Tab-separated table of C-alpha atoms and ligand atoms in Angstrom:
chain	number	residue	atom	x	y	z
A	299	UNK	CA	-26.866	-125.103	-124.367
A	300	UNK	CA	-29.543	-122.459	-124.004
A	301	UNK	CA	-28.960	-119.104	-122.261
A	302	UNK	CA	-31.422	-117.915	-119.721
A	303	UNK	CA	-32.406	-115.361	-122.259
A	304	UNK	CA	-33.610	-117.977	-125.059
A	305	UNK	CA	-35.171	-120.115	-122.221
A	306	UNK	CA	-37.411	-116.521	-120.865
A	307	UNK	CA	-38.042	-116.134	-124.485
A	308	UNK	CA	-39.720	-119.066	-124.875
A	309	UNK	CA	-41.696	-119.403	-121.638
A	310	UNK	CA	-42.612	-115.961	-123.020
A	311	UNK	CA	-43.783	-117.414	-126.524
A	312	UNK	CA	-45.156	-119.967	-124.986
A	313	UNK	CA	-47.747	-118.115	-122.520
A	314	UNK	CA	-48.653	-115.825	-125.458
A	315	UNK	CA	-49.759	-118.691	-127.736
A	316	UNK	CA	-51.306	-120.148	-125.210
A	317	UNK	CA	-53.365	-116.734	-124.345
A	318	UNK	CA	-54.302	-116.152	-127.639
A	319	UNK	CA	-55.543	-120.035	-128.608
A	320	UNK	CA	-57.777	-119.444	-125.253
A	321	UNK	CA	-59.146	-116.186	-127.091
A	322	UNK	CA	-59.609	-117.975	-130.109
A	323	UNK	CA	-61.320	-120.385	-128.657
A	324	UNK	CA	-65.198	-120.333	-129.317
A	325	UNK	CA	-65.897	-121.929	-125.877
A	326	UNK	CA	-63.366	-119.571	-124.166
A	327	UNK	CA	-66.095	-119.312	-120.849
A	328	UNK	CA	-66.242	-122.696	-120.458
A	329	UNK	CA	-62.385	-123.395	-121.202
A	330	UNK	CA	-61.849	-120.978	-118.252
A	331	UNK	CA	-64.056	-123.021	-116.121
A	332	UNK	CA	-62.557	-126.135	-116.842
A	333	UNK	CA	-58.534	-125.061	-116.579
A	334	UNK	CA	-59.241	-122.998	-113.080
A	335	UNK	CA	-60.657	-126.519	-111.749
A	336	UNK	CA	-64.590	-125.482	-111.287
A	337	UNK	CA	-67.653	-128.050	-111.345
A	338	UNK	CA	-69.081	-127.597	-114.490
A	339	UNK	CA	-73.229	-128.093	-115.479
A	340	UNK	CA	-75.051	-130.892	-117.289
A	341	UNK	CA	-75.284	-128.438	-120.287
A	342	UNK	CA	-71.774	-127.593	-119.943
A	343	UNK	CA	-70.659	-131.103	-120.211
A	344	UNK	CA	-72.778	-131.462	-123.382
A	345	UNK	CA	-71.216	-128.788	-124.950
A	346	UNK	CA	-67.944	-130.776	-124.496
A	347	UNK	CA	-69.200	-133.541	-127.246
A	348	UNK	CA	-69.001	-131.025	-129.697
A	349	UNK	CA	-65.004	-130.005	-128.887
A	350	UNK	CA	-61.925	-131.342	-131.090
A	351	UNK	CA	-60.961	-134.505	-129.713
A	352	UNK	CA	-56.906	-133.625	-128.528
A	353	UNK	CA	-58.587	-129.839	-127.066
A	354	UNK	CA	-60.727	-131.933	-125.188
A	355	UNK	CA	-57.802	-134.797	-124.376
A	356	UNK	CA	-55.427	-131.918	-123.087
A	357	UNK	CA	-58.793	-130.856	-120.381
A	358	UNK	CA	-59.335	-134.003	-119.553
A	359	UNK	CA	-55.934	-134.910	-118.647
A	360	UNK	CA	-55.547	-131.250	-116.777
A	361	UNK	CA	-58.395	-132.608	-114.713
A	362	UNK	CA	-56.614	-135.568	-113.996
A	363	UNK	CA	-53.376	-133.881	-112.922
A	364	UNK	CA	-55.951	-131.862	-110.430
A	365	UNK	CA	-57.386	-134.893	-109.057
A	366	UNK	CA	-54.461	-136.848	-108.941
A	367	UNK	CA	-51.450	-135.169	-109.016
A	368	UNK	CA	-49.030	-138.502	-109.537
A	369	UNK	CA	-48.270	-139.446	-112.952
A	370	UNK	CA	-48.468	-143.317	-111.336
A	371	UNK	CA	-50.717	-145.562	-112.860
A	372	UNK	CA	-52.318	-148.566	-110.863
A	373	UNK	CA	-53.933	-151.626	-111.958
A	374	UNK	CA	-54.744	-154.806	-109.457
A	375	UNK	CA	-54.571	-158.781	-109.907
A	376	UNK	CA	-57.883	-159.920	-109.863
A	377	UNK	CA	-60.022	-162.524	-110.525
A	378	UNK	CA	-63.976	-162.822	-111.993
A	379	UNK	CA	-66.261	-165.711	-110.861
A	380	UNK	CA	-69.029	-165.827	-112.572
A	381	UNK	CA	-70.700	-168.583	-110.355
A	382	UNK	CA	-73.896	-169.100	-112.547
A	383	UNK	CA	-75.165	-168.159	-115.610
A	384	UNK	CA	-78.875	-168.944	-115.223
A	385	UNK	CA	-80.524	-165.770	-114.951
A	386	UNK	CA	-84.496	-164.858	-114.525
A	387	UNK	CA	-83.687	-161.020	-116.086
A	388	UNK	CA	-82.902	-162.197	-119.661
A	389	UNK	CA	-81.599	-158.543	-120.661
A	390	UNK	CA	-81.666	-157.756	-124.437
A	391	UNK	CA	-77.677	-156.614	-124.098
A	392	UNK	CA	-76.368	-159.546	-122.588
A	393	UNK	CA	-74.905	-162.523	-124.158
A	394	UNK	CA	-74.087	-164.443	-121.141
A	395	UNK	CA	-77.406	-165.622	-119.174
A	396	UNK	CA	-78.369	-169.150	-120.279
A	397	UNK	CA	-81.599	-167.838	-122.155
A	398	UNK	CA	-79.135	-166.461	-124.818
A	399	UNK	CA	-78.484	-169.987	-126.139
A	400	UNK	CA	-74.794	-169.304	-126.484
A	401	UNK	CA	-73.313	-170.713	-123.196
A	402	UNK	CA	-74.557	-174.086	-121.449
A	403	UNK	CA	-76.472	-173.153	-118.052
A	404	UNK	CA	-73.912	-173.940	-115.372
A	405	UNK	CA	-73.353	-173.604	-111.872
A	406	UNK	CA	-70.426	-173.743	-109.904
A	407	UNK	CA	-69.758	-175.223	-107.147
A	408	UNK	CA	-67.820	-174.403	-103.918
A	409	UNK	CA	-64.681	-176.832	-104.998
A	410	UNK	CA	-64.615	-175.033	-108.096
A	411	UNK	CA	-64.132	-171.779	-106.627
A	412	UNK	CA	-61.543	-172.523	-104.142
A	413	UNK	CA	-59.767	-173.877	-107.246
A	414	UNK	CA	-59.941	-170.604	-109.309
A	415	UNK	CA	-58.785	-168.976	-105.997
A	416	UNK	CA	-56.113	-170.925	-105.343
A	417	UNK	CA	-54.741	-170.080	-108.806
A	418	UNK	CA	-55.754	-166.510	-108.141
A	419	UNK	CA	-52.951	-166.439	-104.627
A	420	UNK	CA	-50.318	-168.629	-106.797
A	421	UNK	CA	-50.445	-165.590	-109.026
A	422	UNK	CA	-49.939	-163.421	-106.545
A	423	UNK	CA	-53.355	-161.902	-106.675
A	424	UNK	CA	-55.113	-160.120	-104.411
A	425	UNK	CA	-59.048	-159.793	-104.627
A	426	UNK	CA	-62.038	-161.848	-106.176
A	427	UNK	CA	-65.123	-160.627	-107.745
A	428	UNK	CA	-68.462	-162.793	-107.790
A	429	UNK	CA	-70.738	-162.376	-110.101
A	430	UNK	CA	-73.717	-163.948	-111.745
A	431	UNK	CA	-76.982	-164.434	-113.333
A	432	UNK	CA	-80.093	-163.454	-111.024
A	433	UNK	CA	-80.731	-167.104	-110.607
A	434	UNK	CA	-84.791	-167.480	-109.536
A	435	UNK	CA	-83.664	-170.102	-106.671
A	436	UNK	CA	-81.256	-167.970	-104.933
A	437	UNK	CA	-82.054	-166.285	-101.652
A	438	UNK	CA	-79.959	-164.364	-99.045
A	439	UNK	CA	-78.715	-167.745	-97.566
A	440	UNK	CA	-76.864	-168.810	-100.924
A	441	UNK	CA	-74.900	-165.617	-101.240
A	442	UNK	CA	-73.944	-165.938	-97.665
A	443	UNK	CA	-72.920	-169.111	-97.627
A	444	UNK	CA	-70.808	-168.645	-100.528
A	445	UNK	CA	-69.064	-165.545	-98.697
A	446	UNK	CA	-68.886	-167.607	-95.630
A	447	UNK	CA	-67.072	-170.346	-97.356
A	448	UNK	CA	-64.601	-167.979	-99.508
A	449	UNK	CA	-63.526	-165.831	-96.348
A	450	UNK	CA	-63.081	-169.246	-94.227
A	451	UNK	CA	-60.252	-170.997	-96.545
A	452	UNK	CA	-58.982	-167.787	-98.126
A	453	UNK	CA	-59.525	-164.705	-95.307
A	454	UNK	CA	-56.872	-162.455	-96.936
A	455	UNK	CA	-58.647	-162.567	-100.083
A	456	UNK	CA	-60.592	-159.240	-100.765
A	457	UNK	CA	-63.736	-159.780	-102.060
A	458	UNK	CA	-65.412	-156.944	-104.194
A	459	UNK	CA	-68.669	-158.750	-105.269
A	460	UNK	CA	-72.114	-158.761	-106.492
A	461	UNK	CA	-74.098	-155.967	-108.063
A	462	UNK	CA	-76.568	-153.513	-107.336
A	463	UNK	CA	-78.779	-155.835	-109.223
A	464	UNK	CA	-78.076	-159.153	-107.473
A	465	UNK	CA	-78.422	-157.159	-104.586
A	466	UNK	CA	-81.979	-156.460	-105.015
A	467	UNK	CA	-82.536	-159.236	-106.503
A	468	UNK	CA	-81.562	-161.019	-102.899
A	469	UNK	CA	-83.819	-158.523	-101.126
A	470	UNK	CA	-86.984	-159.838	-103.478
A	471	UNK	CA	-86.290	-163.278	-103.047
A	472	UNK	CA	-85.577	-162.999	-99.337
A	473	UNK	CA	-88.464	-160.456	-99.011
A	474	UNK	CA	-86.005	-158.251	-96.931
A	475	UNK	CA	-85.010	-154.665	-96.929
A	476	UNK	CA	-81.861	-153.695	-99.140
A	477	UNK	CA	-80.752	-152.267	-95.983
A	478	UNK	CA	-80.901	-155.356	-94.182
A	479	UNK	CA	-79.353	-157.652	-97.107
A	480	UNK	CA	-76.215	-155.682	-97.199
A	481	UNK	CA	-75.546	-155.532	-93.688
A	482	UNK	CA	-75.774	-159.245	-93.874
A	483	UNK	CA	-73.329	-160.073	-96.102
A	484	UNK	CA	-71.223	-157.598	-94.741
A	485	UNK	CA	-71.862	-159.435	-91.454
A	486	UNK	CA	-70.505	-162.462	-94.009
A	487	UNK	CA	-67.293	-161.406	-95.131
A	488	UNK	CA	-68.230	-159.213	-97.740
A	489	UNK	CA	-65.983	-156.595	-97.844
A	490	UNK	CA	-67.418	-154.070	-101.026
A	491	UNK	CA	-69.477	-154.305	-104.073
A	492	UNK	CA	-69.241	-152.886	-107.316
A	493	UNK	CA	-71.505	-150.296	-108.495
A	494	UNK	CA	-72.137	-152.079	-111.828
A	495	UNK	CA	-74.332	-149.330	-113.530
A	496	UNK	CA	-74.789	-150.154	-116.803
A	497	UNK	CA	-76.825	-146.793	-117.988
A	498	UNK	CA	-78.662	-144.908	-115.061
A	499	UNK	CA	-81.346	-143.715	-117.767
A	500	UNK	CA	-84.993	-145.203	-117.206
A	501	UNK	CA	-85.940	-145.251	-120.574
A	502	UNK	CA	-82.624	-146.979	-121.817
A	503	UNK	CA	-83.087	-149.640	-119.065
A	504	UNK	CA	-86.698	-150.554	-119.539
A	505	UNK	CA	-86.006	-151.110	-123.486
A	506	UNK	CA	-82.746	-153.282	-122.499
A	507	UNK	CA	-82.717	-154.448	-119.396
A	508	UNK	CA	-86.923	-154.253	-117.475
A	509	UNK	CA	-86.003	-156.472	-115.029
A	510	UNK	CA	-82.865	-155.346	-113.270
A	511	UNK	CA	-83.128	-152.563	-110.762
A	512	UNK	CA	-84.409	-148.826	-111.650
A	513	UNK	CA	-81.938	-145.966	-111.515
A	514	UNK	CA	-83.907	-145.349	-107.899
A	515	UNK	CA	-83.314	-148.987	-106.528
A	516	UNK	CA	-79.795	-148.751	-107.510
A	517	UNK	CA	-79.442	-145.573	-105.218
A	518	UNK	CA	-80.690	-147.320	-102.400
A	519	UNK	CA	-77.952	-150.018	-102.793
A	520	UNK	CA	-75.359	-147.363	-102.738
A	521	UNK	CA	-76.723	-145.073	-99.405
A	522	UNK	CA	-77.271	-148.897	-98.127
A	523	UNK	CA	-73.989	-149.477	-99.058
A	524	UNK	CA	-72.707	-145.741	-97.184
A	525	UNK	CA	-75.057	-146.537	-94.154
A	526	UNK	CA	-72.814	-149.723	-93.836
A	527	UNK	CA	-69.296	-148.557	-94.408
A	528	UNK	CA	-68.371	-150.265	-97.557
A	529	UNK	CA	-66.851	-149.245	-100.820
A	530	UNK	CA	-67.969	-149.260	-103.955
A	531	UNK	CA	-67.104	-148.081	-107.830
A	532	UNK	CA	-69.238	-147.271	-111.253
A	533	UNK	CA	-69.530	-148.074	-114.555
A	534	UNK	CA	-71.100	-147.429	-117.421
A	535	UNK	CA	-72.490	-148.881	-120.483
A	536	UNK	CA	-73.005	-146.408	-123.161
A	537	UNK	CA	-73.961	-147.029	-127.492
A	538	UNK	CA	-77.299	-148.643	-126.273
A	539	UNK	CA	-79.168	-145.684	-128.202
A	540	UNK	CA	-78.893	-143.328	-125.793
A	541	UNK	CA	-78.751	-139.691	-126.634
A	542	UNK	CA	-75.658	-137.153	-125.528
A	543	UNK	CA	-78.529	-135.489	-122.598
A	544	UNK	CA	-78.727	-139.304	-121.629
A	545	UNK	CA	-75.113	-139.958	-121.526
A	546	UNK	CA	-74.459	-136.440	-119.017
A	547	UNK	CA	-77.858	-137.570	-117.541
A	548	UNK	CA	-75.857	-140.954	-116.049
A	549	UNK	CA	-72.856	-138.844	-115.088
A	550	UNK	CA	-75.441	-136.887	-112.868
A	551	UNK	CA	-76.642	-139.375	-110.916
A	552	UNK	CA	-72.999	-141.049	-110.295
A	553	UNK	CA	-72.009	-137.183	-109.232
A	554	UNK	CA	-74.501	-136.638	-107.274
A	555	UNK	CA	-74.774	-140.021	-105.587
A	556	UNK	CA	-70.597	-139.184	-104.568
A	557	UNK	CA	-71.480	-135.786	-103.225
A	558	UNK	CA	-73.893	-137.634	-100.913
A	559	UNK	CA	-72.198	-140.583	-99.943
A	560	UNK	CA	-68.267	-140.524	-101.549
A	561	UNK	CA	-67.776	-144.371	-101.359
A	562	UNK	CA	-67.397	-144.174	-105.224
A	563	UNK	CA	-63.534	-145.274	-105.587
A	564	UNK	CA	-63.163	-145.173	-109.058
A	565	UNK	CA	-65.360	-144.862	-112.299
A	566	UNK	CA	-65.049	-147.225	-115.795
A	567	UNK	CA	-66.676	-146.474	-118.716
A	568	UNK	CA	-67.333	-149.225	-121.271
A	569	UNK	CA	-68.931	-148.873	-124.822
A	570	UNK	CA	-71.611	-151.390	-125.231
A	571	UNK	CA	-70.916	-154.879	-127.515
A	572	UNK	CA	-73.498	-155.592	-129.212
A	573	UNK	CA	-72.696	-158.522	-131.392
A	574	UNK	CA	-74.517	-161.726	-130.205
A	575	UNK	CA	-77.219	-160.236	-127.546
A	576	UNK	CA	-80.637	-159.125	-128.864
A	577	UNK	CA	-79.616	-156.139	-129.970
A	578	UNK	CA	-77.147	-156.816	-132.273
A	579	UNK	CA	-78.196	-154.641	-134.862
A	580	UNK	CA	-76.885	-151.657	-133.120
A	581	UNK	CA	-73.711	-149.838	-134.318
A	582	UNK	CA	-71.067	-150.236	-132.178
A	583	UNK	CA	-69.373	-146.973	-130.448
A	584	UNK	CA	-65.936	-146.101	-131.845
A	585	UNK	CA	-62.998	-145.351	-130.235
A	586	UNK	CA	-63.428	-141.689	-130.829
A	587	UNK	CA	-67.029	-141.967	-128.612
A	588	UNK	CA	-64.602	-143.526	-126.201
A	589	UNK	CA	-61.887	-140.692	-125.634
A	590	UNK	CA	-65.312	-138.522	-125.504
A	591	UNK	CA	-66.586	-139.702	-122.878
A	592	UNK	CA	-63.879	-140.614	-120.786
A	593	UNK	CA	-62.353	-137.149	-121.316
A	594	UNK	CA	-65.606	-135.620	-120.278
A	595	UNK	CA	-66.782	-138.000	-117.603
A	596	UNK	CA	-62.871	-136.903	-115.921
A	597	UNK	CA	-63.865	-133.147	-116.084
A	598	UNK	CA	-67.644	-133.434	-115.018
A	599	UNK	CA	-66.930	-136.117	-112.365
A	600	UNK	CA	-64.843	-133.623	-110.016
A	601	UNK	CA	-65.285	-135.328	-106.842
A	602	UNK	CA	-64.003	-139.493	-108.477
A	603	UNK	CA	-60.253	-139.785	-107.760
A	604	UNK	CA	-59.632	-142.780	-109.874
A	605	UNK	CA	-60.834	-143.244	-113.861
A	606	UNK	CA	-60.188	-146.323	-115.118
A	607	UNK	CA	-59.377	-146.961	-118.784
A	608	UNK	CA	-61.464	-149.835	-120.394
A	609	UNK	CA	-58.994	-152.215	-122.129
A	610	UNK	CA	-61.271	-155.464	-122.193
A	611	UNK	CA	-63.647	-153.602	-124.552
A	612	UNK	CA	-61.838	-150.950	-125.620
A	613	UNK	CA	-58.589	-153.028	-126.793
A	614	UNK	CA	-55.312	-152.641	-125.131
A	615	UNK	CA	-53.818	-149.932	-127.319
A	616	UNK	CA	-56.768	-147.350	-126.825
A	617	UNK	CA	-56.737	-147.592	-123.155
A	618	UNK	CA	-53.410	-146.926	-123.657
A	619	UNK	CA	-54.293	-143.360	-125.059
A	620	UNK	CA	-57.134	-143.210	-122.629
A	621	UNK	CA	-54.017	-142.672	-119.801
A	622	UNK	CA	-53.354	-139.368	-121.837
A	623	UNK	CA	-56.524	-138.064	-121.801
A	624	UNK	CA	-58.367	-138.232	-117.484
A	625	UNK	CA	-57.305	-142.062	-117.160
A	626	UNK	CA	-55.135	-143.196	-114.099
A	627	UNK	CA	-55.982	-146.709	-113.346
A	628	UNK	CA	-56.126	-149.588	-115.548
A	629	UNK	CA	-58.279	-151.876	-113.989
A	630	UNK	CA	-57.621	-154.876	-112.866
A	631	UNK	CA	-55.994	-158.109	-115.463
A	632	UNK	CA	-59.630	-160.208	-115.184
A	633	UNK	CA	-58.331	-163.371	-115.098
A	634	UNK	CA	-61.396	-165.740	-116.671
A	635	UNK	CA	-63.676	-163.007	-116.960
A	636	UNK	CA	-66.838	-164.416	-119.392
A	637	UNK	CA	-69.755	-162.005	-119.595
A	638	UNK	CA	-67.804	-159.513	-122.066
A	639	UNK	CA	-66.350	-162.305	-124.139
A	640	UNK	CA	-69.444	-163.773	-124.815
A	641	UNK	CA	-70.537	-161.306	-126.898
A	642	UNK	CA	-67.223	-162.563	-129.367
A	643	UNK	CA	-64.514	-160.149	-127.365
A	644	UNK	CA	-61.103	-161.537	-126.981
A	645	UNK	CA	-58.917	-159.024	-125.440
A	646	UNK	CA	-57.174	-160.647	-122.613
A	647	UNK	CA	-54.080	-159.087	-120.620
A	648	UNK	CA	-51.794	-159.862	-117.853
A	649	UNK	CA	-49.595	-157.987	-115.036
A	650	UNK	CA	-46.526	-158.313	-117.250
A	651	UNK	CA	-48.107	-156.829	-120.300
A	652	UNK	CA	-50.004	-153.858	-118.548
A	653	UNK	CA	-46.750	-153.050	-116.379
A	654	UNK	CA	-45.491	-152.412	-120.255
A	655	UNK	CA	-48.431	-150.371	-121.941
A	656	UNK	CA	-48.589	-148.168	-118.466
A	657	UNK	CA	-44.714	-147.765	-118.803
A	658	UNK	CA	-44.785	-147.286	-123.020
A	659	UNK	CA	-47.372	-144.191	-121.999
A	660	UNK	CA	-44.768	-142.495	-120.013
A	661	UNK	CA	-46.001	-143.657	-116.639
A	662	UNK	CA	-44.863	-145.219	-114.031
A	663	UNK	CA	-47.162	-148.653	-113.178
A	664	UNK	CA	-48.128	-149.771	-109.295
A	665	UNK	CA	-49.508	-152.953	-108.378
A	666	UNK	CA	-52.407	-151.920	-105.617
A	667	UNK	CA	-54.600	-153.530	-103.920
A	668	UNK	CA	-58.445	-152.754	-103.700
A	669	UNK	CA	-58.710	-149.451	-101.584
A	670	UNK	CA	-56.028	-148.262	-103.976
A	671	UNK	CA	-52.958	-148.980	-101.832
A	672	UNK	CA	-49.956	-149.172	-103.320
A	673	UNK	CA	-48.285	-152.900	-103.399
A	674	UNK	CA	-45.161	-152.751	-105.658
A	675	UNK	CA	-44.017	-149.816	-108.391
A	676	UNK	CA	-42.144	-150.449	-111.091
A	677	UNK	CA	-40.081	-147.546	-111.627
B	249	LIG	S1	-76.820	-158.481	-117.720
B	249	LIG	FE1	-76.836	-159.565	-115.748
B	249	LIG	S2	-78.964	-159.428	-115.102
B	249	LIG	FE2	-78.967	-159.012	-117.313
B	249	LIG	S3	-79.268	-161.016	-118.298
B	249	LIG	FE3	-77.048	-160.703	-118.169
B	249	LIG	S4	-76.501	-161.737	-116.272
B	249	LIG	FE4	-78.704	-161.397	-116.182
């Protein structure tokens, strides 16, 4: 049993060493910044690349603590649809639109959907997300039908669907303001849509992806988005031969875009998979770039409650150590999802097995639902 004495002592130690590895520390200004909880600056965050890995673990996982105090961690039953995979963009980092040769062209229909929902409830899931190619006979009318029809048979069903991209996609087809496009599938059923960013870099995205929507078009979805009171999250796709400014460059536009509008719920960073697109000559990221950027994008990102650690292409056991490090959401179990495992990836995961990994980390996991509400803990 220790004394009170021994137990001062080492509080004592322990605030010394913790002084003095501060005053060691060669980036002791912006160490200060970081542990009293300021915003830090684009050249601050690229400073961070250059910190040892656990140093910059322990800050991102400080930031976390500020952000979200709770040492819960949530993750949601969900389900992918990926209704079509013809698609007029062709993107050089994609291995699911027909034009890759890899998958058949298909379309589903509206039985088949109500099928993969059905199975969705039985599991005792909770929200859908839609998805697909940018299909060239698709207008406003075929989204909204297909919202119509989902909300009619299954109204408790949340559905977080589309893109920015299909988005836009609808508004060129339909010849319609984004604006107008989003306040009519709202007007559908639609209840928010992911922010599916990819990399918010010009350069990056007219080498990979030239037809999909410019880092400008994909603001307008989101204020269009704000203007009409729904919800929305962001990604990124990073390893696509960006540089380090590029990578912070992304993070400022998702920061920037939440100081304006805050309908940014959560933020999931995913290294690109190259094997089996056009660019498969590119080296993939490693887990290291992983922790990087996750621990950064938790310290730069000040105003994003909810980081979510990327186990589909990350592998299970990484977003595991991803909860250590800014992490504190693990996404939701995917059921079906296609577009990542075409490019050969084979994680898959359930409720059962995430409930373990979240609880194996030292946390305790919660079941939520898509605005983040808590459905069941497991404690
Ligand atoms: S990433 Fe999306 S828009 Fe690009 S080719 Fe694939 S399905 Fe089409």
């Amino acid at each position: 049993m220790l004394t009170f004495l021994q137990v001062h002592r080492a509080s004592i130690f322990i605030q010394v060493i913790h002084t003095a590895m501060k005053d060691m520390n060669p980036n002791n200004n912006l160490y200060h910044k970081i542990y009293q909880g300021e915003r830090i600056a684009p050249e601050e965050a690229l400073e961070l690349f250059s910190w040892d890995i656990i140093e910059l673990g322990n800050a991102g996982d400080m930031r976390r603590k500020l952000a979200f105090p709770k040492e819960t961690v949530g993750f949601i039953i969900d389900r992918i649809i990926n209704f079509t995979n013809i698609c007029e963009a062709a993107c050089a980092f994609c291995a699911f639109h027909a034009r890759a040769n890899l998958i058949e062209p298909y379309e589903v229909t509206m039985d088949d959907i109500y099928l993969k929902i059905e199975e969705l409830v039985a599991a005792g899931g909770t929200q859908v997300m839609l998805q697909g190619g940018l299909h060239p006979d698709y207008t406003l009318n075929t989204y909204i039908d297909m919202v119509t029809s989902v909300k009619k048979r299954f109204p408790d069903i949340y559905l977080h669907s589309f893109s920015p991209s299909e988005i836009v996609h609808i508004s060129r087809k339909s010849s319609m303001p984004i604006n107008d496009v989003v306040k009519a599938l709202k007007l559908s059923g639609l209840d928010s849509t992911p922010g599916a960013s990819d990399l918010l870099v010009d350069r990056i995205r007219n080498k990979v992806s030239p037809k999909k929507t410019t880092v400008d078009e994909w603001r307008e979805v989101m204020r269009a988005l704000y203007r009409n009171d729904m919800m929305s999250s962001a990604t990124m796709t990073y390893g696509m031969g960006e540089t380090d400014e590029e990578k912070i460059a992304h993070l400022k536009v998702l920061r920037d875009i939440q100081d304006e509008t805050g309908i940014l719920q959560a933020f999931i960073p995913w290294s690109f998979s190259p094997a089996k697109t056009r660019m498969e000559d590119t080296l993939p990221a490693t887990g290291i770039d992983y922790l990087k950027i996750l621990a950064i994008a938790r310290i730069f990102l000040d105003n994003i409650t909810y980081i979510q650690a990327g186990w589909l292409t990350e592998g299970l056991k990484l977003a595991q150590i991803a909860l250590t490090m800014g992490a504190n959401d693990m996404g939701g179990v995917l059921m079906e999802e296609v577009v990542v495992r075409a490019t050969g990836i084979k994680t898959r995961t359930n409720d059962k097995e995430l409930i373990h990994i979240i609880q194996n980390a030292g946390k305790i996991p919660v079941q939520r639902d898509s605005r983040y509400r808590a459905i069941k803990e497991y404690v």
